Amino acid sequence: MVCFRKKKILPHSVKKVYSLIADVEKYPVFLPWCNNITVKKRTKKYVVTEVKVGFKNIITQYVCKVLLFPGKRISLEYLSGPFEYLKIDWNFKKISNKETEVDFFCNFKFKSIFLRFLTSFFLENAVKKMVDAFEKKLNN
């Protein structure tokens, strides 16, 4: 099981931060280990995606529903794939017109004992690097 939380104030507007995280199709451009994202369905309230990820010699895919609460929250609802469970939440709080507090939470567990063991040594650090990639993209 990997459980990770990071709270940080970013020097960007809520709109800019939210827009970057809601634009799931662009993740493969800047997000480490995200190989491809295919949008299966899109509405104003959610996006269903198939996500292909690869890390070291592990390549897998999962399907999720990304729930959109404009300017406030983005939450991932896991539908199918290699996880026993997967929970990801982004919460946004306006500090000022140019500052946003971002609260990121991620909790997951692979179904496979083999995958749990294989990834146990590096997965938490990988999640931290992925969160940092969002911040780096905002600053570019």
mmCIF file of N, CA and C in Angstrom:
data_model
loop_
_atom_site.group_PDB
_atom_site.id
_atom_site.type_symbol
_atom_site.label_atom_id
_atom_site.label_comp_id
_atom_site.label_asym_id
_atom_site.label_seq_id
_atom_site.Cartn_x
_atom_site.Cartn_y
_atom_site.Cartn_z
ATOM 1 N N MET A 1 0.837 -1.180 0.000
ATOM 2 C CA MET A 1 0.000 0.000 0.000
ATOM 3 C C MET A 1 0.880 1.242 0.000
ATOM 4 N N VAL A 2 0.534 2.192 -0.828
ATOM 5 C CA VAL A 2 1.216 3.475 -0.872
ATOM 6 C C VAL A 2 0.198 4.544 -0.516
ATOM 7 N N CYS A 3 0.553 5.364 0.455
ATOM 8 C CA CYS A 3 -0.296 6.475 0.862
ATOM 9 C C CYS A 3 0.590 7.721 0.895
ATOM 10 N N PHE A 4 0.184 8.757 0.190
ATOM 11 C CA PHE A 4 1.016 9.947 0.063
ATOM 12 C C PHE A 4 0.123 11.178 0.080
ATOM 13 N N ARG A 5 0.559 12.204 0.804
ATOM 14 C CA ARG A 5 -0.166 13.475 0.839
ATOM 15 C C ARG A 5 0.863 14.603 0.755
ATOM 16 N N LYS A 6 0.527 15.596 -0.047
ATOM 17 C CA LYS A 6 1.383 16.776 -0.147
ATOM 18 C C LYS A 6 0.494 18.000 -0.243
ATOM 19 N N LYS A 7 0.775 18.959 0.607
ATOM 20 C CA LYS A 7 0.036 20.221 0.619
ATOM 21 C C LYS A 7 1.052 21.328 0.366
ATOM 22 N N LYS A 8 0.708 22.208 -0.571
ATOM 23 C CA LYS A 8 1.664 23.247 -0.930
ATOM 24 C C LYS A 8 0.940 24.465 -1.484
ATOM 25 N N ILE A 9 1.515 25.635 -1.233
ATOM 26 C CA ILE A 9 0.996 26.869 -1.830
ATOM 27 C C ILE A 9 1.830 27.157 -3.075
ATOM 28 N N LEU A 10 1.128 27.284 -4.202
ATOM 29 C CA LEU A 10 1.787 27.527 -5.482
ATOM 30 C C LEU A 10 1.535 28.962 -5.938
ATOM 31 N N PRO A 11 2.528 29.573 -6.582
ATOM 32 C CA PRO A 11 2.375 30.964 -7.035
ATOM 33 C C PRO A 11 1.629 31.068 -8.371
ATOM 34 N N HIS A 12 0.437 30.470 -8.411
ATOM 35 C CA HIS A 12 -0.383 30.470 -9.618
ATOM 36 C C HIS A 12 -1.855 30.555 -9.210
ATOM 37 N N SER A 13 -2.668 31.043 -10.118
ATOM 38 C CA SER A 13 -4.102 31.151 -9.841
ATOM 39 C C SER A 13 -4.736 29.764 -9.773
ATOM 40 N N VAL A 14 -5.872 29.682 -9.087
ATOM 41 C CA VAL A 14 -6.623 28.433 -9.015
ATOM 42 C C VAL A 14 -6.963 27.963 -10.425
ATOM 43 N N LYS A 15 -7.377 28.887 -11.279
ATOM 44 C CA LYS A 15 -7.760 28.530 -12.648
ATOM 45 C C LYS A 15 -6.616 27.849 -13.386
ATOM 46 N N LYS A 16 -5.415 28.385 -13.265
ATOM 47 C CA LYS A 16 -4.259 27.813 -13.958
ATOM 48 C C LYS A 16 -3.912 26.425 -13.412
ATOM 49 N N VAL A 17 -3.904 26.281 -12.102
ATOM 50 C CA VAL A 17 -3.565 24.995 -11.479
ATOM 51 C C VAL A 17 -4.627 23.960 -11.823
ATOM 52 N N TYR A 18 -5.880 24.323 -11.651
ATOM 53 C CA TYR A 18 -6.979 23.406 -11.955
ATOM 54 C C TYR A 18 -6.950 22.979 -13.426
ATOM 55 N N SER A 19 -6.759 23.940 -14.326
ATOM 56 C CA SER A 19 -6.749 23.648 -15.764
ATOM 57 C C SER A 19 -5.669 22.647 -16.140
ATOM 58 N N LEU A 20 -4.497 22.792 -15.574
ATOM 59 C CA LEU A 20 -3.403 21.856 -15.865
ATOM 60 C C LEU A 20 -3.769 20.445 -15.412
ATOM 61 N N ILE A 21 -4.262 20.314 -14.209
ATOM 62 C CA ILE A 21 -4.560 18.986 -13.662
ATOM 63 C C ILE A 21 -5.790 18.376 -14.331
ATOM 64 N N ALA A 22 -6.730 19.182 -14.745
ATOM 65 C CA ALA A 22 -7.929 18.672 -15.420
ATOM 66 C C ALA A 22 -7.655 18.249 -16.870
ATOM 67 N N ASP A 23 -6.568 18.715 -17.446
ATOM 68 C CA ASP A 23 -6.240 18.413 -18.840
ATOM 69 C C ASP A 23 -5.488 17.076 -18.928
ATOM 70 N N VAL A 24 -6.181 16.000 -18.621
ATOM 71 C CA VAL A 24 -5.564 14.670 -18.489
ATOM 72 C C VAL A 24 -4.899 14.188 -19.772
ATOM 73 N N GLU A 25 -5.369 14.614 -20.917
ATOM 74 C CA GLU A 25 -4.784 14.160 -22.182
ATOM 75 C C GLU A 25 -3.341 14.609 -22.361
ATOM 76 N N LYS A 26 -2.934 15.664 -21.671
ATOM 77 C CA LYS A 26 -1.558 16.161 -21.805
ATOM 78 C C LYS A 26 -0.582 15.526 -20.817
ATOM 79 N N TYR A 27 -1.055 14.702 -19.915
ATOM 80 C CA TYR A 27 -0.172 14.075 -18.925
ATOM 81 C C TYR A 27 1.029 13.364 -19.550
ATOM 82 N N PRO A 28 0.860 12.600 -20.636
ATOM 83 C CA PRO A 28 2.032 11.902 -21.188
ATOM 84 C C PRO A 28 3.165 12.831 -21.635
ATOM 85 N N VAL A 29 2.857 14.097 -21.882
ATOM 86 C CA VAL A 29 3.870 15.056 -22.324
ATOM 87 C C VAL A 29 4.868 15.376 -21.202
ATOM 88 N N PHE A 30 4.406 15.438 -19.960
ATOM 89 C CA PHE A 30 5.280 15.889 -18.879
ATOM 90 C C PHE A 30 5.312 14.986 -17.648
ATOM 91 N N LEU A 31 4.423 14.043 -17.565
ATOM 92 C CA LEU A 31 4.319 13.221 -16.365
ATOM 93 C C LEU A 31 5.157 11.956 -16.502
ATOM 94 N N PRO A 32 6.156 11.793 -15.619
ATOM 95 C CA PRO A 32 6.991 10.594 -15.712
ATOM 96 C C PRO A 32 6.154 9.331 -15.637
ATOM 97 N N TRP A 33 6.504 8.371 -16.437
ATOM 98 C CA TRP A 33 5.911 7.030 -16.436
ATOM 99 C C TRP A 33 4.504 6.967 -17.005
ATOM 100 N N CYS A 34 3.944 8.088 -17.403
ATOM 101 C CA CYS A 34 2.629 8.062 -18.043
ATOM 102 C C CYS A 34 2.863 7.953 -19.545
ATOM 103 N N ASN A 35 2.600 6.781 -20.095
ATOM 104 C CA ASN A 35 2.896 6.525 -21.503
ATOM 105 C C ASN A 35 1.799 6.988 -22.458
ATOM 106 N N ASN A 36 0.539 6.827 -22.043
ATOM 107 C CA ASN A 36 -0.556 7.191 -22.927
ATOM 108 C C ASN A 36 -1.857 7.310 -22.131
ATOM 109 N N ILE A 37 -2.712 8.218 -22.576
ATOM 110 C CA ILE A 37 -4.047 8.340 -21.994
ATOM 111 C C ILE A 37 -5.048 8.423 -23.144
ATOM 112 N N THR A 38 -6.037 7.554 -23.076
ATOM 113 C CA THR A 38 -7.105 7.549 -24.062
ATOM 114 C C THR A 38 -8.398 7.939 -23.360
ATOM 115 N N VAL A 39 -9.043 8.971 -23.877
ATOM 116 C CA VAL A 39 -10.325 9.403 -23.308
ATOM 117 C C VAL A 39 -11.420 8.529 -23.906
ATOM 118 N N LYS A 40 -12.145 7.838 -23.028
ATOM 119 C CA LYS A 40 -13.239 6.962 -23.441
ATOM 120 C C LYS A 40 -14.577 7.707 -23.481
ATOM 121 N N LYS A 41 -14.725 8.664 -22.566
ATOM 122 C CA LYS A 41 -15.958 9.457 -22.501
ATOM 123 C C LYS A 41 -15.659 10.767 -21.781
ATOM 124 N N ARG A 42 -16.286 11.839 -22.246
ATOM 125 C CA ARG A 42 -16.090 13.149 -21.619
ATOM 126 C C ARG A 42 -17.430 13.848 -21.469
ATOM 127 N N THR A 43 -17.678 14.368 -20.263
ATOM 128 C CA THR A 43 -18.824 15.236 -20.013
ATOM 129 C C THR A 43 -18.285 16.460 -19.273
ATOM 130 N N LYS A 44 -19.155 17.377 -18.917
ATOM 131 C CA LYS A 44 -18.717 18.543 -18.134
ATOM 132 C C LYS A 44 -18.331 18.155 -16.716
ATOM 133 N N LYS A 45 -18.864 17.026 -16.229
ATOM 134 C CA LYS A 45 -18.641 16.630 -14.837
ATOM 135 C C LYS A 45 -17.560 15.571 -14.652
ATOM 136 N N TYR A 46 -17.212 14.845 -15.720
ATOM 137 C CA TYR A 46 -16.194 13.806 -15.579
ATOM 138 C C TYR A 46 -15.585 13.407 -16.920
ATOM 139 N N VAL A 47 -14.442 12.715 -16.824
ATOM 140 C CA VAL A 47 -13.751 12.167 -17.982
ATOM 141 C C VAL A 47 -13.384 10.725 -17.640
ATOM 142 N N VAL A 48 -13.780 9.782 -18.492
ATOM 143 C CA VAL A 48 -13.375 8.386 -18.303
ATOM 144 C C VAL A 48 -12.150 8.164 -19.178
ATOM 145 N N THR A 49 -11.073 7.665 -18.561
ATOM 146 C CA THR A 49 -9.812 7.493 -19.273
ATOM 147 C C THR A 49 -9.246 6.092 -19.091
ATOM 148 N N GLU A 50 -8.485 5.680 -20.087
ATOM 149 C CA GLU A 50 -7.655 4.488 -19.967
ATOM 150 C C GLU A 50 -6.224 5.005 -19.901
ATOM 151 N N VAL A 51 -5.535 4.680 -18.829
ATOM 152 C CA VAL A 51 -4.199 5.195 -18.579
ATOM 153 C C VAL A 51 -3.191 4.061 -18.708
ATOM 154 N N LYS A 52 -2.171 4.269 -19.546
ATOM 155 C CA LYS A 52 -1.087 3.288 -19.679
ATOM 156 C C LYS A 52 0.147 3.880 -19.016
ATOM 157 N N VAL A 53 0.683 3.135 -18.042
ATOM 158 C CA VAL A 53 1.855 3.585 -17.306
ATOM 159 C C VAL A 53 2.959 2.538 -17.387
ATOM 160 N N GLY A 54 4.187 3.027 -17.327
ATOM 161 C CA GLY A 54 5.335 2.136 -17.313
ATOM 162 C C GLY A 54 6.372 2.680 -16.368
ATOM 163 N N PHE A 55 6.893 1.806 -15.529
ATOM 164 C CA PHE A 55 7.920 2.198 -14.563
ATOM 165 C C PHE A 55 8.900 1.043 -14.445
ATOM 166 N N LYS A 56 10.161 1.330 -14.775
ATOM 167 C CA LYS A 56 11.183 0.272 -14.836
ATOM 168 C C LYS A 56 10.678 -0.801 -15.803
ATOM 169 N N ASN A 57 10.572 -2.043 -15.390
ATOM 170 C CA ASN A 57 10.116 -3.110 -16.280
ATOM 171 C C ASN A 57 8.629 -3.420 -16.130
ATOM 172 N N ILE A 58 7.900 -2.567 -15.443
ATOM 173 C CA ILE A 58 6.484 -2.796 -15.186
ATOM 174 C C ILE A 58 5.670 -1.897 -16.107
ATOM 175 N N ILE A 59 4.829 -2.501 -16.919
ATOM 176 C CA ILE A 59 3.940 -1.744 -17.795
ATOM 177 C C ILE A 59 2.524 -2.267 -17.552
ATOM 178 N N THR A 60 1.617 -1.359 -17.290
ATOM 179 C CA THR A 60 0.241 -1.762 -16.993
ATOM 180 C C THR A 60 -0.713 -0.656 -17.428
ATOM 181 N N GLN A 61 -1.986 -0.918 -17.322
ATOM 182 C CA GLN A 61 -2.987 0.096 -17.649
ATOM 183 C C GLN A 61 -4.181 -0.043 -16.714
ATOM 184 N N TYR A 62 -4.887 1.059 -16.563
ATOM 185 C CA TYR A 62 -6.092 1.040 -15.750
ATOM 186 C C TYR A 62 -7.105 2.013 -16.330
ATOM 187 N N VAL A 63 -8.346 1.842 -15.929
ATOM 188 C CA VAL A 63 -9.432 2.722 -16.366
ATOM 189 C C VAL A 63 -9.952 3.449 -15.130
ATOM 190 N N CYS A 64 -10.175 4.745 -15.285
ATOM 191 C CA CYS A 64 -10.686 5.531 -14.167
ATOM 192 C C CYS A 64 -11.631 6.612 -14.663
ATOM 193 N N LYS A 65 -12.393 7.121 -13.735
ATOM 194 C CA LYS A 65 -13.304 8.231 -13.990
ATOM 195 C C LYS A 65 -12.746 9.417 -13.208
ATOM 196 N N VAL A 66 -12.412 10.474 -13.916
ATOM 197 C CA VAL A 66 -11.884 11.678 -13.290
ATOM 198 C C VAL A 66 -13.053 12.632 -13.083
ATOM 199 N N LEU A 67 -13.410 12.835 -11.823
ATOM 200 C CA LEU A 67 -14.539 13.705 -11.466
ATOM 201 C C LEU A 67 -14.054 15.149 -11.363
ATOM 202 N N LEU A 68 -14.751 16.046 -12.041
ATOM 203 C CA LEU A 68 -14.336 17.447 -12.136
ATOM 204 C C LEU A 68 -15.277 18.363 -11.363
ATOM 205 N N PHE A 69 -14.688 19.095 -10.433
ATOM 206 C CA PHE A 69 -15.405 20.101 -9.656
ATOM 207 C C PHE A 69 -14.657 21.413 -9.886
ATOM 208 N N PRO A 70 -14.970 22.135 -10.974
ATOM 209 C CA PRO A 70 -14.172 23.271 -11.430
ATOM 210 C C PRO A 70 -13.733 24.240 -10.337
ATOM 211 N N GLY A 71 -12.427 24.448 -10.312
ATOM 212 C CA GLY A 71 -11.822 25.388 -9.378
ATOM 213 C C GLY A 71 -11.748 24.921 -7.944
ATOM 214 N N LYS A 72 -12.286 23.749 -7.641
ATOM 215 C CA LYS A 72 -12.332 23.284 -6.255
ATOM 216 C C LYS A 72 -11.625 21.949 -6.036
ATOM 217 N N ARG A 73 -11.901 20.985 -6.931
ATOM 218 C CA ARG A 73 -11.424 19.631 -6.657
ATOM 219 C C ARG A 73 -11.414 18.798 -7.929
ATOM 220 N N ILE A 74 -10.493 17.845 -7.983
ATOM 221 C CA ILE A 74 -10.460 16.809 -9.008
ATOM 222 C C ILE A 74 -10.235 15.506 -8.261
ATOM 223 N N SER A 75 -11.087 14.539 -8.521
ATOM 224 C CA SER A 75 -11.020 13.276 -7.797
ATOM 225 C C SER A 75 -11.054 12.120 -8.791
ATOM 226 N N LEU A 76 -10.247 11.117 -8.548
ATOM 227 C CA LEU A 76 -10.203 9.955 -9.419
ATOM 228 C C LEU A 76 -11.001 8.813 -8.813
ATOM 229 N N GLU A 77 -11.897 8.263 -9.622
ATOM 230 C CA GLU A 77 -12.686 7.095 -9.216
ATOM 231 C C GLU A 77 -12.175 5.910 -10.029
ATOM 232 N N TYR A 78 -11.576 4.945 -9.380
ATOM 233 C CA TYR A 78 -10.974 3.782 -10.028
ATOM 234 C C TYR A 78 -12.064 2.842 -10.540
ATOM 235 N N LEU A 79 -11.929 2.393 -11.806
ATOM 236 C CA LEU A 79 -12.924 1.504 -12.393
ATOM 237 C C LEU A 79 -12.392 0.083 -12.622
ATOM 238 N N SER A 80 -11.194 -0.046 -13.208
ATOM 239 C CA SER A 80 -10.642 -1.381 -13.441
ATOM 240 C C SER A 80 -9.141 -1.300 -13.695
ATOM 241 N N GLY A 81 -8.480 -2.436 -13.474
ATOM 242 C CA GLY A 81 -7.044 -2.507 -13.708
ATOM 243 C C GLY A 81 -6.340 -3.304 -12.631
ATOM 244 N N PRO A 82 -5.059 -3.025 -12.421
ATOM 245 C CA PRO A 82 -4.232 -3.854 -11.541
ATOM 246 C C PRO A 82 -4.307 -3.526 -10.051
ATOM 247 N N PHE A 83 -5.138 -2.573 -9.685
ATOM 248 C CA PHE A 83 -5.183 -2.143 -8.288
ATOM 249 C C PHE A 83 -6.301 -2.835 -7.509
ATOM 250 N N GLU A 84 -6.019 -3.048 -6.241
ATOM 251 C CA GLU A 84 -7.076 -3.481 -5.328
ATOM 252 C C GLU A 84 -7.962 -2.265 -5.048
ATOM 253 N N TYR A 85 -7.301 -1.111 -4.897
ATOM 254 C CA TYR A 85 -7.992 0.165 -4.786
ATOM 255 C C TYR A 85 -7.032 1.275 -5.195
ATOM 256 N N LEU A 86 -7.591 2.373 -5.619
ATOM 257 C CA LEU A 86 -6.821 3.542 -6.038
ATOM 258 C C LEU A 86 -7.669 4.771 -5.744
ATOM 259 N N LYS A 87 -7.118 5.694 -4.983
ATOM 260 C CA LYS A 87 -7.822 6.929 -4.628
ATOM 261 C C LYS A 87 -6.857 8.089 -4.837
ATOM 262 N N ILE A 88 -7.259 9.032 -5.670
ATOM 263 C CA ILE A 88 -6.461 10.237 -5.887
ATOM 264 C C ILE A 88 -7.388 11.436 -5.769
ATOM 265 N N ASP A 89 -6.973 12.424 -5.005
ATOM 266 C CA ASP A 89 -7.733 13.659 -4.824
ATOM 267 C C ASP A 89 -6.814 14.861 -4.918
ATOM 268 N N TRP A 90 -7.259 15.852 -5.656
ATOM 269 C CA TRP A 90 -6.619 17.168 -5.702
ATOM 270 C C TRP A 90 -7.656 18.162 -5.183
ATOM 271 N N ASN A 91 -7.313 18.922 -4.162
ATOM 272 C CA ASN A 91 -8.196 19.978 -3.644
ATOM 273 C C ASN A 91 -7.488 21.318 -3.790
ATOM 274 N N PHE A 92 -8.242 22.328 -4.196
ATOM 275 C CA PHE A 92 -7.676 23.647 -4.470
ATOM 276 C C PHE A 92 -8.348 24.698 -3.605
ATOM 277 N N LYS A 93 -7.523 25.565 -3.033
ATOM 278 C CA LYS A 93 -8.046 26.656 -2.206
ATOM 279 C C LYS A 93 -7.368 27.952 -2.644
ATOM 280 N N LYS A 94 -8.176 28.925 -2.997
ATOM 281 C CA LYS A 94 -7.649 30.222 -3.425
ATOM 282 C C LYS A 94 -7.068 30.955 -2.214
ATOM 283 N N ILE A 95 -5.804 31.308 -2.303
ATOM 284 C CA ILE A 95 -5.161 32.117 -1.263
ATOM 285 C C ILE A 95 -5.242 33.583 -1.672
ATOM 286 N N SER A 96 -4.928 33.848 -2.951
ATOM 287 C CA SER A 96 -5.057 35.178 -3.549
ATOM 288 C C SER A 96 -5.243 34.963 -5.047
ATOM 289 N N ASN A 97 -5.295 36.056 -5.808
ATOM 290 C CA ASN A 97 -5.457 35.903 -7.257
ATOM 291 C C ASN A 97 -4.276 35.183 -7.907
ATOM 292 N N LYS A 98 -3.137 35.197 -7.226
ATOM 293 C CA LYS A 98 -1.936 34.576 -7.791
ATOM 294 C C LYS A 98 -1.365 33.474 -6.922
ATOM 295 N N GLU A 99 -2.122 32.995 -5.952
ATOM 296 C CA GLU A 99 -1.647 31.908 -5.091
ATOM 297 C C GLU A 99 -2.776 30.917 -4.823
ATOM 298 N N THR A 100 -2.395 29.638 -4.876
ATOM 299 C CA THR A 100 -3.356 28.567 -4.650
ATOM 300 C C THR A 100 -2.752 27.529 -3.717
ATOM 301 N N GLU A 101 -3.534 27.126 -2.739
ATOM 302 C CA GLU A 101 -3.113 26.009 -1.903
ATOM 303 C C GLU A 101 -3.630 24.725 -2.560
ATOM 304 N N VAL A 102 -2.714 23.807 -2.804
ATOM 305 C CA VAL A 102 -3.064 22.532 -3.418
ATOM 306 C C VAL A 102 -2.842 21.441 -2.373
ATOM 307 N N ASP A 103 -3.850 20.618 -2.194
ATOM 308 C CA ASP A 103 -3.771 19.481 -1.273
ATOM 309 C C ASP A 103 -3.943 18.223 -2.121
ATOM 310 N N PHE A 104 -2.852 17.467 -2.271
ATOM 311 C CA PHE A 104 -2.860 16.253 -3.085
ATOM 312 C C PHE A 104 -2.830 15.035 -2.178
ATOM 313 N N PHE A 105 -3.694 14.061 -2.477
ATOM 314 C CA PHE A 105 -3.742 12.818 -1.705
ATOM 315 C C PHE A 105 -3.812 11.644 -2.676
ATOM 316 N N CYS A 106 -3.000 10.627 -2.410
ATOM 317 C CA CYS A 106 -2.968 9.425 -3.237
ATOM 318 C C CYS A 106 -2.839 8.214 -2.324
ATOM 319 N N ASN A 107 -3.680 7.210 -2.569
ATOM 320 C CA ASN A 107 -3.652 5.983 -1.772
ATOM 321 C C ASN A 107 -4.003 4.826 -2.703
ATOM 322 N N PHE A 108 -3.120 3.839 -2.786
ATOM 323 C CA PHE A 108 -3.418 2.699 -3.642
ATOM 324 C C PHE A 108 -2.704 1.441 -3.192
ATOM 325 N N LYS A 109 -3.209 0.326 -3.698
ATOM 326 C CA LYS A 109 -2.630 -0.979 -3.406
ATOM 327 C C LYS A 109 -2.855 -1.863 -4.626
ATOM 328 N N PHE A 110 -1.792 -2.504 -5.081
ATOM 329 C CA PHE A 110 -1.920 -3.439 -6.195
ATOM 330 C C PHE A 110 -2.613 -4.716 -5.740
ATOM 331 N N LYS A 111 -3.374 -5.333 -6.642
ATOM 332 C CA LYS A 111 -3.986 -6.633 -6.363
ATOM 333 C C LYS A 111 -2.911 -7.710 -6.233
ATOM 334 N N SER A 112 -1.949 -7.655 -7.117
ATOM 335 C CA SER A 112 -0.908 -8.680 -7.212
ATOM 336 C C SER A 112 0.155 -8.521 -6.121
ATOM 337 N N ILE A 113 0.394 -9.587 -5.393
ATOM 338 C CA ILE A 113 1.463 -9.579 -4.386
ATOM 339 C C ILE A 113 2.800 -9.356 -5.067
ATOM 340 N N PHE A 114 2.971 -9.921 -6.251
ATOM 341 C CA PHE A 114 4.203 -9.748 -7.017
ATOM 342 C C PHE A 114 4.447 -8.272 -7.327
ATOM 343 N N LEU A 115 3.413 -7.570 -7.823
ATOM 344 C CA LEU A 115 3.564 -6.139 -8.117
ATOM 345 C C LEU A 115 3.810 -5.329 -6.852
ATOM 346 N N ARG A 116 3.150 -5.688 -5.769
ATOM 347 C CA ARG A 116 3.388 -4.991 -4.493
ATOM 348 C C ARG A 116 4.837 -5.110 -4.072
ATOM 349 N N PHE A 117 5.360 -6.324 -4.147
ATOM 350 C CA PHE A 117 6.749 -6.544 -3.746
ATOM 351 C C PHE A 117 7.710 -5.829 -4.688
ATOM 352 N N LEU A 118 7.481 -5.984 -5.983
ATOM 353 C CA LEU A 118 8.372 -5.423 -6.986
ATOM 354 C C LEU A 118 8.452 -3.907 -6.903
ATOM 355 N N THR A 119 7.350 -3.260 -6.577
ATOM 356 C CA THR A 119 7.317 -1.796 -6.555
ATOM 357 C C THR A 119 7.535 -1.196 -5.168
ATOM 358 N N SER A 120 7.587 -2.006 -4.146
ATOM 359 C CA SER A 120 7.637 -1.494 -2.774
ATOM 360 C C SER A 120 8.867 -0.630 -2.499
ATOM 361 N N PHE A 121 9.934 -0.846 -3.228
ATOM 362 C CA PHE A 121 11.174 -0.128 -2.947
ATOM 363 C C PHE A 121 11.248 1.262 -3.571
ATOM 364 N N PHE A 122 10.455 1.521 -4.596
ATOM 365 C CA PHE A 122 10.594 2.792 -5.293
ATOM 366 C C PHE A 122 9.295 3.532 -5.562
ATOM 367 N N LEU A 123 8.166 2.960 -5.257
ATOM 368 C CA LEU A 123 6.896 3.549 -5.680
ATOM 369 C C LEU A 123 6.546 4.846 -4.968
ATOM 370 N N GLU A 124 6.786 4.946 -3.680
ATOM 371 C CA GLU A 124 6.454 6.189 -2.977
ATOM 372 C C GLU A 124 7.271 7.355 -3.531
ATOM 373 N N ASN A 125 8.557 7.110 -3.816
ATOM 374 C CA ASN A 125 9.393 8.142 -4.409
ATOM 375 C C ASN A 125 8.897 8.504 -5.810
ATOM 376 N N ALA A 126 8.400 7.527 -6.539
ATOM 377 C CA ALA A 126 7.855 7.777 -7.872
ATOM 378 C C ALA A 126 6.638 8.684 -7.800
ATOM 379 N N VAL A 127 5.772 8.481 -6.819
ATOM 380 C CA VAL A 127 4.589 9.333 -6.651
ATOM 381 C C VAL A 127 5.025 10.766 -6.358
ATOM 382 N N LYS A 128 6.039 10.941 -5.515
ATOM 383 C CA LYS A 128 6.548 12.286 -5.211
ATOM 384 C C LYS A 128 7.062 12.965 -6.479
ATOM 385 N N LYS A 129 7.780 12.223 -7.318
ATOM 386 C CA LYS A 129 8.311 12.788 -8.563
ATOM 387 C C LYS A 129 7.184 13.185 -9.506
ATOM 388 N N MET A 130 6.119 12.422 -9.518
ATOM 389 C CA MET A 130 4.991 12.742 -10.384
ATOM 390 C C MET A 130 4.313 14.043 -9.935
ATOM 391 N N VAL A 131 4.137 14.212 -8.644
ATOM 392 C CA VAL A 131 3.533 15.448 -8.120
ATOM 393 C C VAL A 131 4.438 16.636 -8.448
ATOM 394 N N ASP A 132 5.739 16.462 -8.296
ATOM 395 C CA ASP A 132 6.684 17.533 -8.623
ATOM 396 C C ASP A 132 6.634 17.896 -10.110
ATOM 397 N N ALA A 133 6.325 16.922 -10.970
ATOM 398 C CA ALA A 133 6.242 17.180 -12.413
ATOM 399 C C ALA A 133 5.108 18.159 -12.731
ATOM 400 N N PHE A 134 4.010 18.084 -12.001
ATOM 401 C CA PHE A 134 2.916 19.036 -12.195
ATOM 402 C C PHE A 134 3.386 20.447 -11.848
ATOM 403 N N GLU A 135 4.085 20.567 -10.730
ATOM 404 C CA GLU A 135 4.571 21.883 -10.319
ATOM 405 C C GLU A 135 5.570 22.435 -11.330
ATOM 406 N N LYS A 136 6.465 21.590 -11.811
ATOM 407 C CA LYS A 136 7.440 22.025 -12.801
ATOM 408 C C LYS A 136 6.745 22.489 -14.078
ATOM 409 N N LYS A 137 5.715 21.775 -14.515
ATOM 410 C CA LYS A 137 4.977 22.152 -15.723
ATOM 411 C C LYS A 137 4.292 23.516 -15.527
ATOM 412 N N LEU A 138 3.776 23.777 -14.343
ATOM 413 C CA LEU A 138 3.145 25.066 -14.058
ATOM 414 C C LEU A 138 4.152 26.210 -14.177
ATOM 415 N N ASN A 139 5.380 25.943 -13.790
ATOM 416 C CA ASN A 139 6.412 26.984 -13.770
ATOM 417 C C ASN A 139 7.087 27.202 -15.119
ATOM 418 N N ASN A 140 6.766 26.380 -16.091
ATOM 419 C CA ASN A 140 7.365 26.551 -17.441
ATOM 420 C C ASN A 140 6.606 27.560 -18.262
#
